[in-house]
Tab-separated table of C-alpha atoms and ligand atoms in Angstrom:
chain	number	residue	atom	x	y	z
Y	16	UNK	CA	0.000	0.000	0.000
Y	17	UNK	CA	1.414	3.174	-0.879
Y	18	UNK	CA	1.982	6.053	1.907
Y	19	UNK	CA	-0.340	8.913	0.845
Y	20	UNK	CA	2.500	12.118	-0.546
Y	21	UNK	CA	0.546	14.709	1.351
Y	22	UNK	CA	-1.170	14.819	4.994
Y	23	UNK	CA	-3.104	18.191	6.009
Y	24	UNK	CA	-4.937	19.392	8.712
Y	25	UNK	CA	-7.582	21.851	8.516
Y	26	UNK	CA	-9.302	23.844	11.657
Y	27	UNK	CA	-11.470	26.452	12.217
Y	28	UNK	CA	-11.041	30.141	13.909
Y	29	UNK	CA	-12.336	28.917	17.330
Y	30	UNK	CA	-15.770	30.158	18.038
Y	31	UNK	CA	-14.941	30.688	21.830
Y	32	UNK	CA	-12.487	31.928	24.224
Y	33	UNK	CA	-12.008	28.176	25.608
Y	34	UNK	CA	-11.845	27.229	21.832
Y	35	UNK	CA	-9.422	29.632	21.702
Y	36	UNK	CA	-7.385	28.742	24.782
Y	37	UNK	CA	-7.288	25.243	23.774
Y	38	UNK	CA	-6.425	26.121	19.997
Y	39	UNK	CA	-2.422	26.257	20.395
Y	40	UNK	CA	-2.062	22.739	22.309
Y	41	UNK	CA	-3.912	21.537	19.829
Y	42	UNK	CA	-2.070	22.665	17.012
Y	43	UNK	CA	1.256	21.156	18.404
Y	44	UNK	CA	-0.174	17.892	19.101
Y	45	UNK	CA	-1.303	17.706	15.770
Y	46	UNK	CA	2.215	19.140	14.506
Y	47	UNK	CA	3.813	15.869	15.562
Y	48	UNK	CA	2.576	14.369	13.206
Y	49	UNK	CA	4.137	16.399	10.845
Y	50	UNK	CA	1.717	17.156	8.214
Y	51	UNK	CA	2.466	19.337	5.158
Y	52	UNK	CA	0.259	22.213	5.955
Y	53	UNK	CA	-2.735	23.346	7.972
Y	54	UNK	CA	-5.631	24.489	6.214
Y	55	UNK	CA	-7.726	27.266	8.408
Y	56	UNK	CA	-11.398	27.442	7.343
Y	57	UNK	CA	-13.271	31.636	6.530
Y	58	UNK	CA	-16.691	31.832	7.402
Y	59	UNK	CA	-19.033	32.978	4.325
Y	60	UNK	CA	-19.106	36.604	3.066
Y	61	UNK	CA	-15.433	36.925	2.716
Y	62	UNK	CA	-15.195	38.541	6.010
Y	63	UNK	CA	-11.943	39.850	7.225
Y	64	UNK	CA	-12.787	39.600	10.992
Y	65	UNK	CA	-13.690	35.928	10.864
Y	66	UNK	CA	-10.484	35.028	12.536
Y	67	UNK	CA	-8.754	33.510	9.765
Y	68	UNK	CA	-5.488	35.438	9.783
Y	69	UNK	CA	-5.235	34.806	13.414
Y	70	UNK	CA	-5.704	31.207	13.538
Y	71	UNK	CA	-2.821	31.354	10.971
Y	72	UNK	CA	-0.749	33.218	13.348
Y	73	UNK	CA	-1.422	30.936	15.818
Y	74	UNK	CA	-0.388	27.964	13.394
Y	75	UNK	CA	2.600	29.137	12.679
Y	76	UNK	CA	3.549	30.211	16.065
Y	77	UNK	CA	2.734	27.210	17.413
Y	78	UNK	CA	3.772	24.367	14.857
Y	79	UNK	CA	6.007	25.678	12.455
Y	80	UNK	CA	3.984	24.050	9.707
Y	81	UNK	CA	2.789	26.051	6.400
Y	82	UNK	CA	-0.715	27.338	6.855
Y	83	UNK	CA	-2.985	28.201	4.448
Y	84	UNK	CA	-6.364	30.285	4.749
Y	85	UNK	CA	-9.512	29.082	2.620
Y	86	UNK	CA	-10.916	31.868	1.092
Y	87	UNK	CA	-14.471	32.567	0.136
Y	88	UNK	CA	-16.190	34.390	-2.050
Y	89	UNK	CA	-20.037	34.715	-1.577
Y	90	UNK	CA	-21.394	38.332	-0.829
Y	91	UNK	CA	-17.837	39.379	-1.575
Y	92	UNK	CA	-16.276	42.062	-3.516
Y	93	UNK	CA	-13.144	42.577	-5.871
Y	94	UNK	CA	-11.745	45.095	-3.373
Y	95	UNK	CA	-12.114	42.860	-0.285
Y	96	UNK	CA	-10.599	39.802	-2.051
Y	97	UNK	CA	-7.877	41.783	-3.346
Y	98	UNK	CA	-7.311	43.279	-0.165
Y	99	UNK	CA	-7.527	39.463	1.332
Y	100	UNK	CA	-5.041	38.484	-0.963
Y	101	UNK	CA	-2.375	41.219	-0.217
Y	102	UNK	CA	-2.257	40.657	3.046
Y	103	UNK	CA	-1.388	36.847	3.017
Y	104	UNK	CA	0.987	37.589	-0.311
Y	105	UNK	CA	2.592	40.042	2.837
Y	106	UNK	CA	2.314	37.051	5.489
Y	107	UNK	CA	4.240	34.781	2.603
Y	108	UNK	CA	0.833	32.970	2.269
Y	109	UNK	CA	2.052	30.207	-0.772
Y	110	UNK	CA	-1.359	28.569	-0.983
Y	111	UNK	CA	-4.614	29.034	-0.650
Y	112	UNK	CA	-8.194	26.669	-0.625
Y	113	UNK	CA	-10.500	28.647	-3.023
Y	114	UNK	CA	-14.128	28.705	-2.644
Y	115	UNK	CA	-17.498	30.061	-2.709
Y	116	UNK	CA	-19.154	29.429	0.706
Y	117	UNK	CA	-22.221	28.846	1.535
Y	118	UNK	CA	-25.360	30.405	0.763
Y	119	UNK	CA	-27.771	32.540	2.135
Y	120	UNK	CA	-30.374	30.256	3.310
Y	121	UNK	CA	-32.715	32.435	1.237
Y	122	UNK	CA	-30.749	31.832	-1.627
Y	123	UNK	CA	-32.942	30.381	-4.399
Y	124	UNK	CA	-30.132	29.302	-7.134
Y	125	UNK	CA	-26.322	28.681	-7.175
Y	126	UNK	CA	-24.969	31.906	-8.234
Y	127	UNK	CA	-23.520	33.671	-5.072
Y	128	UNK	CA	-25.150	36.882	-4.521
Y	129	UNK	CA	-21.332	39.652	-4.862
Y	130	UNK	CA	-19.337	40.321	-7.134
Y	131	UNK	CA	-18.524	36.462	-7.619
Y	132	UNK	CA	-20.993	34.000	-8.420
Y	133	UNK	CA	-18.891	30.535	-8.505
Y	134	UNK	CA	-15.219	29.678	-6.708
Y	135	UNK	CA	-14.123	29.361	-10.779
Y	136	UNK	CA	-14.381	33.094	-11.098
Y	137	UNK	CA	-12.164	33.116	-7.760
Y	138	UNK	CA	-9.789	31.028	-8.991
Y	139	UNK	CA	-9.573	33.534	-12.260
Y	140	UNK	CA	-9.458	36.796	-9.837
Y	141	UNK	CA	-6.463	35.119	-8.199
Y	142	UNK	CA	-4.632	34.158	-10.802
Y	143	UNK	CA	-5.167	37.127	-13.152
Y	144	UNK	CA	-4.146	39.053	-9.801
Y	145	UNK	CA	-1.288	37.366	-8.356
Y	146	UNK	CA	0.032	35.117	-11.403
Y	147	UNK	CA	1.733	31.641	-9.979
Y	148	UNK	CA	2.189	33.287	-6.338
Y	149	UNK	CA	-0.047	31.473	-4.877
Y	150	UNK	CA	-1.156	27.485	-5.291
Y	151	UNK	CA	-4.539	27.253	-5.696
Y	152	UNK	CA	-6.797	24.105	-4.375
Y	153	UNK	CA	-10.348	23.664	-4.736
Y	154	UNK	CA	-13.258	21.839	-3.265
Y	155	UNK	CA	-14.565	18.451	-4.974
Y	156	UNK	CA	-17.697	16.835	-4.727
Y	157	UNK	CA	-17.507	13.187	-5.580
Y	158	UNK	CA	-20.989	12.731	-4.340
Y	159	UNK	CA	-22.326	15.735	-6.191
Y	160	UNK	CA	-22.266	19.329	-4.433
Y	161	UNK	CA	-26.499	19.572	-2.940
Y	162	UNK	CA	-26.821	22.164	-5.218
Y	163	UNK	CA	-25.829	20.781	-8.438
Y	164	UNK	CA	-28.862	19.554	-11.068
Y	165	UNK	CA	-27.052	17.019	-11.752
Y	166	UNK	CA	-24.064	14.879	-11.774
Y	167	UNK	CA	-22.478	15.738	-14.950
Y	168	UNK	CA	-23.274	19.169	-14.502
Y	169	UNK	CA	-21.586	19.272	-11.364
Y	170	UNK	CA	-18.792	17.921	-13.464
Y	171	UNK	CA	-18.219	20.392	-15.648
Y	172	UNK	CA	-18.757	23.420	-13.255
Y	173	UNK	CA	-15.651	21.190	-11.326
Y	174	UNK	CA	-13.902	21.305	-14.989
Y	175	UNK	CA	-14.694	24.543	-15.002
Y	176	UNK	CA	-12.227	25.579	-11.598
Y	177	UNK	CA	-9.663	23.661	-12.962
Y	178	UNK	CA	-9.591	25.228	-16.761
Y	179	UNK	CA	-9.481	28.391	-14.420
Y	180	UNK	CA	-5.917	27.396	-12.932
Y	181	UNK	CA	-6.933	25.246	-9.855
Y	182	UNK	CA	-3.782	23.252	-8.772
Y	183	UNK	CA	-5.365	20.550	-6.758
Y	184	UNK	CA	-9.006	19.747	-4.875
Y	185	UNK	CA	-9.517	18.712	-1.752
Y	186	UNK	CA	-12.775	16.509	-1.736
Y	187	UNK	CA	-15.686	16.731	0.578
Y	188	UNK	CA	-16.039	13.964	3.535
Y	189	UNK	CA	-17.695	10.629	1.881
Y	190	UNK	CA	-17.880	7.579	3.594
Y	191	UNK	CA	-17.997	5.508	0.581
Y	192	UNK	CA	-14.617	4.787	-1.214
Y	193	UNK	CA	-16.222	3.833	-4.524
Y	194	UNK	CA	-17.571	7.126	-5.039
Y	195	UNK	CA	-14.311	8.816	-4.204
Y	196	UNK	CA	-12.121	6.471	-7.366
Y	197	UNK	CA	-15.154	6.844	-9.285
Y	198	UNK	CA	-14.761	10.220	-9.776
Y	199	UNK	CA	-11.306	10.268	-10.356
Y	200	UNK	CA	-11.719	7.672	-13.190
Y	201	UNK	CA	-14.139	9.884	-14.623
Y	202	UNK	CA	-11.529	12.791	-13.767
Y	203	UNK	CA	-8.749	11.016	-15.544
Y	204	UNK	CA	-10.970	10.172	-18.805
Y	205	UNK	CA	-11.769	13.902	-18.868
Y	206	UNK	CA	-8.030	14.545	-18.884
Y	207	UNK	CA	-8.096	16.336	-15.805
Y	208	UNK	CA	-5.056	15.008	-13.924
Y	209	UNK	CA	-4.426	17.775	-10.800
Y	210	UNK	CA	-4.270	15.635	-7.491
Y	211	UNK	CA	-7.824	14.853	-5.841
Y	212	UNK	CA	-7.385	14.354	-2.113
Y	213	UNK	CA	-10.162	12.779	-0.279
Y	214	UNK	CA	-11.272	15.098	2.621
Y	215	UNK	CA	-11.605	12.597	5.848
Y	216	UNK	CA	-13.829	13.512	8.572
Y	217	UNK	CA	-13.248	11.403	11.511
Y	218	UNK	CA	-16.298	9.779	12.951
Y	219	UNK	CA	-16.880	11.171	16.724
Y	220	UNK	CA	-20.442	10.701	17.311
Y	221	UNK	CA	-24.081	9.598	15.989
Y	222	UNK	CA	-25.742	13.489	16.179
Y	223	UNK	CA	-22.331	15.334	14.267
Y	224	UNK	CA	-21.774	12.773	11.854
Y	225	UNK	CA	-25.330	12.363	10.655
Y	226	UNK	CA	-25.676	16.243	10.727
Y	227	UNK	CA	-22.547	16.748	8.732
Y	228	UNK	CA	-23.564	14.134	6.209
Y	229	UNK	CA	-27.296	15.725	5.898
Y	230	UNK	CA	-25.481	19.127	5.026
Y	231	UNK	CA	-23.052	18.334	2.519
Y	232	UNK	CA	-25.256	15.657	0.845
Y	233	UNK	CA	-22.644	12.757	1.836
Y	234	UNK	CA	-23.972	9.374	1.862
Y	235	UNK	CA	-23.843	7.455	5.331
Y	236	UNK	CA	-24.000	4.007	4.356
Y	237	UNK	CA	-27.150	2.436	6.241
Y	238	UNK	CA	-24.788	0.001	8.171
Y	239	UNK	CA	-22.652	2.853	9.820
Y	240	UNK	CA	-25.756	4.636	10.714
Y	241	UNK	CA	-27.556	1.586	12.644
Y	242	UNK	CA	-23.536	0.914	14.581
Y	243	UNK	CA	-23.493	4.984	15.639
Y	244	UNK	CA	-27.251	4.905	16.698
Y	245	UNK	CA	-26.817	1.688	18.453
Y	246	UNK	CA	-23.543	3.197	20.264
Y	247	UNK	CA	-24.304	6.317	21.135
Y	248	UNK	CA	-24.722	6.544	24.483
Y	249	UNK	CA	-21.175	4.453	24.950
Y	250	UNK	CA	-18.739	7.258	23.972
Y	251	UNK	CA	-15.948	4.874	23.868
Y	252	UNK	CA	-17.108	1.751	22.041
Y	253	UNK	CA	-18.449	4.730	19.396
Y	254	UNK	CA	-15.275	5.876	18.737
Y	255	UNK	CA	-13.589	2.540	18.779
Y	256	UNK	CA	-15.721	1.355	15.851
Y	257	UNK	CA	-15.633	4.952	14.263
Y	258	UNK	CA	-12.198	4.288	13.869
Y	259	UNK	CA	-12.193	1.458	12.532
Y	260	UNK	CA	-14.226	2.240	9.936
Y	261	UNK	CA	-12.470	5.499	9.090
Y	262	UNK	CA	-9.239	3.870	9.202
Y	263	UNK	CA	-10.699	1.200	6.295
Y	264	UNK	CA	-11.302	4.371	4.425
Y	265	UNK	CA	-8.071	5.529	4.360
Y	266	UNK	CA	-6.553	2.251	3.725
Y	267	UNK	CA	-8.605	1.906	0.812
Y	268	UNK	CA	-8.283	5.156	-0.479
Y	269	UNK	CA	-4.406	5.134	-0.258
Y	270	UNK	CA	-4.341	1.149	-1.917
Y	271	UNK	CA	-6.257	2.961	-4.410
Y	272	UNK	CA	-3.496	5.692	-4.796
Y	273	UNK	CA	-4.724	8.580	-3.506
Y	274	UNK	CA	-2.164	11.570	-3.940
Y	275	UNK	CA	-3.058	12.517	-0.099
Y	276	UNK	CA	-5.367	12.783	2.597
Y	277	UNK	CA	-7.244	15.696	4.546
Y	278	UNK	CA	-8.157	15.430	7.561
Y	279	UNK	CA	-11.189	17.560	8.731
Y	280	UNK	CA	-10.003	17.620	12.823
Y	281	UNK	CA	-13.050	20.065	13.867
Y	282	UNK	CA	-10.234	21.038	15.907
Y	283	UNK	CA	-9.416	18.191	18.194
Y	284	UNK	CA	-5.606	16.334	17.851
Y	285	UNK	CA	-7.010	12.951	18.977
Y	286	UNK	CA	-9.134	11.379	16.772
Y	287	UNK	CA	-7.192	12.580	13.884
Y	288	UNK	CA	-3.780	11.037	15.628
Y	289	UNK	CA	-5.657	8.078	16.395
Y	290	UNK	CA	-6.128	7.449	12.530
Y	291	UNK	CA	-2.696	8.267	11.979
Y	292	UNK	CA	-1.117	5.825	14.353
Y	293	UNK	CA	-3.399	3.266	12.538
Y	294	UNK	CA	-2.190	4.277	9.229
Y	295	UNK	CA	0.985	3.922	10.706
Y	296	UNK	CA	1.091	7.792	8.932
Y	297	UNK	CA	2.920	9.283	12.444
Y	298	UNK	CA	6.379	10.315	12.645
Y	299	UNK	CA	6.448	10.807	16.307
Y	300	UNK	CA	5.578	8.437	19.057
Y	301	UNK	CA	5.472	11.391	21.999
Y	302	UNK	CA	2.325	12.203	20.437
Y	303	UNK	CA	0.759	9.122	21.191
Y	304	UNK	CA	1.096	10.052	24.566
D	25	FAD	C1	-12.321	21.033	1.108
D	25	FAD	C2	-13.466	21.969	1.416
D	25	FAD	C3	-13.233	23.103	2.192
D	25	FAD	C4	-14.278	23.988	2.486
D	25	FAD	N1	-14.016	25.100	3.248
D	25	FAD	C5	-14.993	26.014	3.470
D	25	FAD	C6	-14.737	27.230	4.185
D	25	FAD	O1	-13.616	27.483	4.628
D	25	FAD	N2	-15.755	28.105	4.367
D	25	FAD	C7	-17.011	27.867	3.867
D	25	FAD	O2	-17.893	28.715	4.042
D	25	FAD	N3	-17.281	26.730	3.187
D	25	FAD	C8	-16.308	25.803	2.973
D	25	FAD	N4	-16.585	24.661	2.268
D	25	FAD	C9	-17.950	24.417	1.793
D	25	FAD	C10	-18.191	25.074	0.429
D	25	FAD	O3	-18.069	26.474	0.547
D	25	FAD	C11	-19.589	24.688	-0.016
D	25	FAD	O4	-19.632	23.334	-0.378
D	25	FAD	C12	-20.198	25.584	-1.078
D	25	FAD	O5	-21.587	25.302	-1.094
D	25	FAD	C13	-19.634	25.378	-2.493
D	25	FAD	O6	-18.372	25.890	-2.624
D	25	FAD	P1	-17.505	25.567	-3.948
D	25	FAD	O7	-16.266	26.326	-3.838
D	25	FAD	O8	-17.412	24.116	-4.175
D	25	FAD	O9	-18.476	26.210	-5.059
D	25	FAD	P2	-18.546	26.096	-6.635
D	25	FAD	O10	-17.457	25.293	-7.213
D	25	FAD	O11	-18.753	27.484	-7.138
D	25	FAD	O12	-19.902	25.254	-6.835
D	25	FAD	C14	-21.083	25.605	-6.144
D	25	FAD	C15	-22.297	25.104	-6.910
D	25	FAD	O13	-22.456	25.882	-8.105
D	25	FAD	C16	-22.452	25.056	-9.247
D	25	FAD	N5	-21.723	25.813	-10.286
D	25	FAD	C17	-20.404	26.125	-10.322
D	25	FAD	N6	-20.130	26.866	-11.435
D	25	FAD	C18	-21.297	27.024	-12.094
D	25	FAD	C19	-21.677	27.700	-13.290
D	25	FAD	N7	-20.779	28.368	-14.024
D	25	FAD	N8	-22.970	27.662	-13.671
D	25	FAD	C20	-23.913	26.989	-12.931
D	25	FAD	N9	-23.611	26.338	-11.784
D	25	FAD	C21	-22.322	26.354	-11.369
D	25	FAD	C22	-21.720	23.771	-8.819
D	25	FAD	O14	-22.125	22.657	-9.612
D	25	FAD	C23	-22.205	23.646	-7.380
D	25	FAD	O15	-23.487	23.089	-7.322
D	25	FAD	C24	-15.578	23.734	1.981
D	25	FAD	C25	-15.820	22.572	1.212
D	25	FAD	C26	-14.778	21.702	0.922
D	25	FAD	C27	-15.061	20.467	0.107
């Protein structure tokens, strides 16, 4: 089986002051396993204030490790992405996670309400703006984004990001492998050949995991959702067999050569380590500890 080429990390700005507090252990615990960046999340409407810039401060401070900001475009204007973009070219920001965010809930079609309508005209701004400076990664949807009419659509509006000077996608969280190689097949037919890397969310309870599969339209295989109902008021067995089944993931995923994995930590060093040390992915033992 071959060892994945790249391992990232992303977080989120914490929401809290004990979120916050916590933020830098957690950073450093996740350091030792020496990934090759952490990715920070930005909250919809481009905002400056959302705390991006800071958790990247803290990153850095704290790890060592490259960090790189998502950046997103709904409600947003030229000005405030440019102005985005000049300050991490300043913070010597090499890569960035280009998207469009989230709707409005009022929102009644997929154009973003701004001055950008889709992460492909993001990708464009940034690389009509800033040339090669920056690498560019996008989001991939091997289940179909919600929003899309339909697969093949959703293809081609994918196509689209790349023809527009994406470097490489990160994928959203899936559960099922097959759907994961099947789009790349159908990726590598089309001639599109930038690395895919399967976003992994680590299974840590019944309530999260079924809401984060209901929101991003992620299949939770019938089988998984029985075992987390079944376990959920035995925190320990849960994540025991959560484990396992993430860990198959990855094991299939990398036998099936994928260029790296992703790891969505919602900002906790354990259950991502945990999969690690199964994946025998983790360079040092301290942070088994
Ligand atoms: C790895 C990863 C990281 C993420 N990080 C964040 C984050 O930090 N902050 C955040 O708010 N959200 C984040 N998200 C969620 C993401 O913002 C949502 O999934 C959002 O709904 C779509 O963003 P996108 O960049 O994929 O959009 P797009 O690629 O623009 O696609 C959005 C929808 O529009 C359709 N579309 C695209 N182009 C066209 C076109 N020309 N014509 C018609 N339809 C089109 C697509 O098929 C799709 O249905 C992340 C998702 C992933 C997978």
């Amino acid at each position: 089986m071959d060892s994945p080429q790249s391992l990232s990390f992303e977080l989120f700005p914490p929401r809290t002051p004990e979120g916050a507090a916590r933020l830098p252990a957690v950073v450093a615990e996740l350091a030792a396993a020496a990934p090759d960046y952490f990715s920070i999340t930005h909250g919809a409407c481009g905002s400056i204030q959302d705390g991006t810039y800071e958790t990247l401060e803290t990153v850095v401070e704290h790890s060592g490790v490259e960090a790189v900001p998502h950046l997103t475009c709904v409600g947003s204007t030229r000005a405030n992405i440019a102005a985005l973009l000049h300050r991490y070219r300043q913070a010597g920001v090499k890569r960035i996670v280009a998207l469009r965010g989230d709707l409005p809930a009022s929102a009644t079609t997929p154009s973003a309400p701004g001055e950008f309508h889709y992460a492909s005209e993001l990708v464009s701004f940034i690389r009509d703006t800033h040339g090669n400076n920056f690498q560019i990664e996008v989001a991939a949807y091997p289940e179909m984004h919600p929003q899309a009419p339909n697969p093949t659509a959703d293809f081609d509006n994918f196509r689209r990001k790349v023809e527009a000077g994406a470097d490489g996608a990160i994928t959203q969280l899936f559960y099922n492998a097959d759907a994961y190689i099947d789009f790349v097949d159908r990726c590598v037919k089309a001639g599109i050949h930038i690395p895919i890397v399967p976003g992994i969310m680590p299974i840590t309870g019944y309530a999260n995991t079924l809401r984060f599969c209901n929101g991003c339209g992620a299949d939770l295989p019938r089988w998984i959702r029985l075992r987390l109902e079944e376990l959920q008021h035995d925190k320990e067995a849960l994540l025991d067999f959560g484990l396992d089944v993430v860990t198959r993931l990855c094991e299939n995923l990398m036998r099936n050569s994928a260029p790296g994995l992703h790891f969505y930590t919602i900002n906790q060093a354990s259950p991502t380590l945990r999969l690690c040390g199964n994946l025998g992915l983790r360079t040092s033992v301290e942070a088994l500890a």
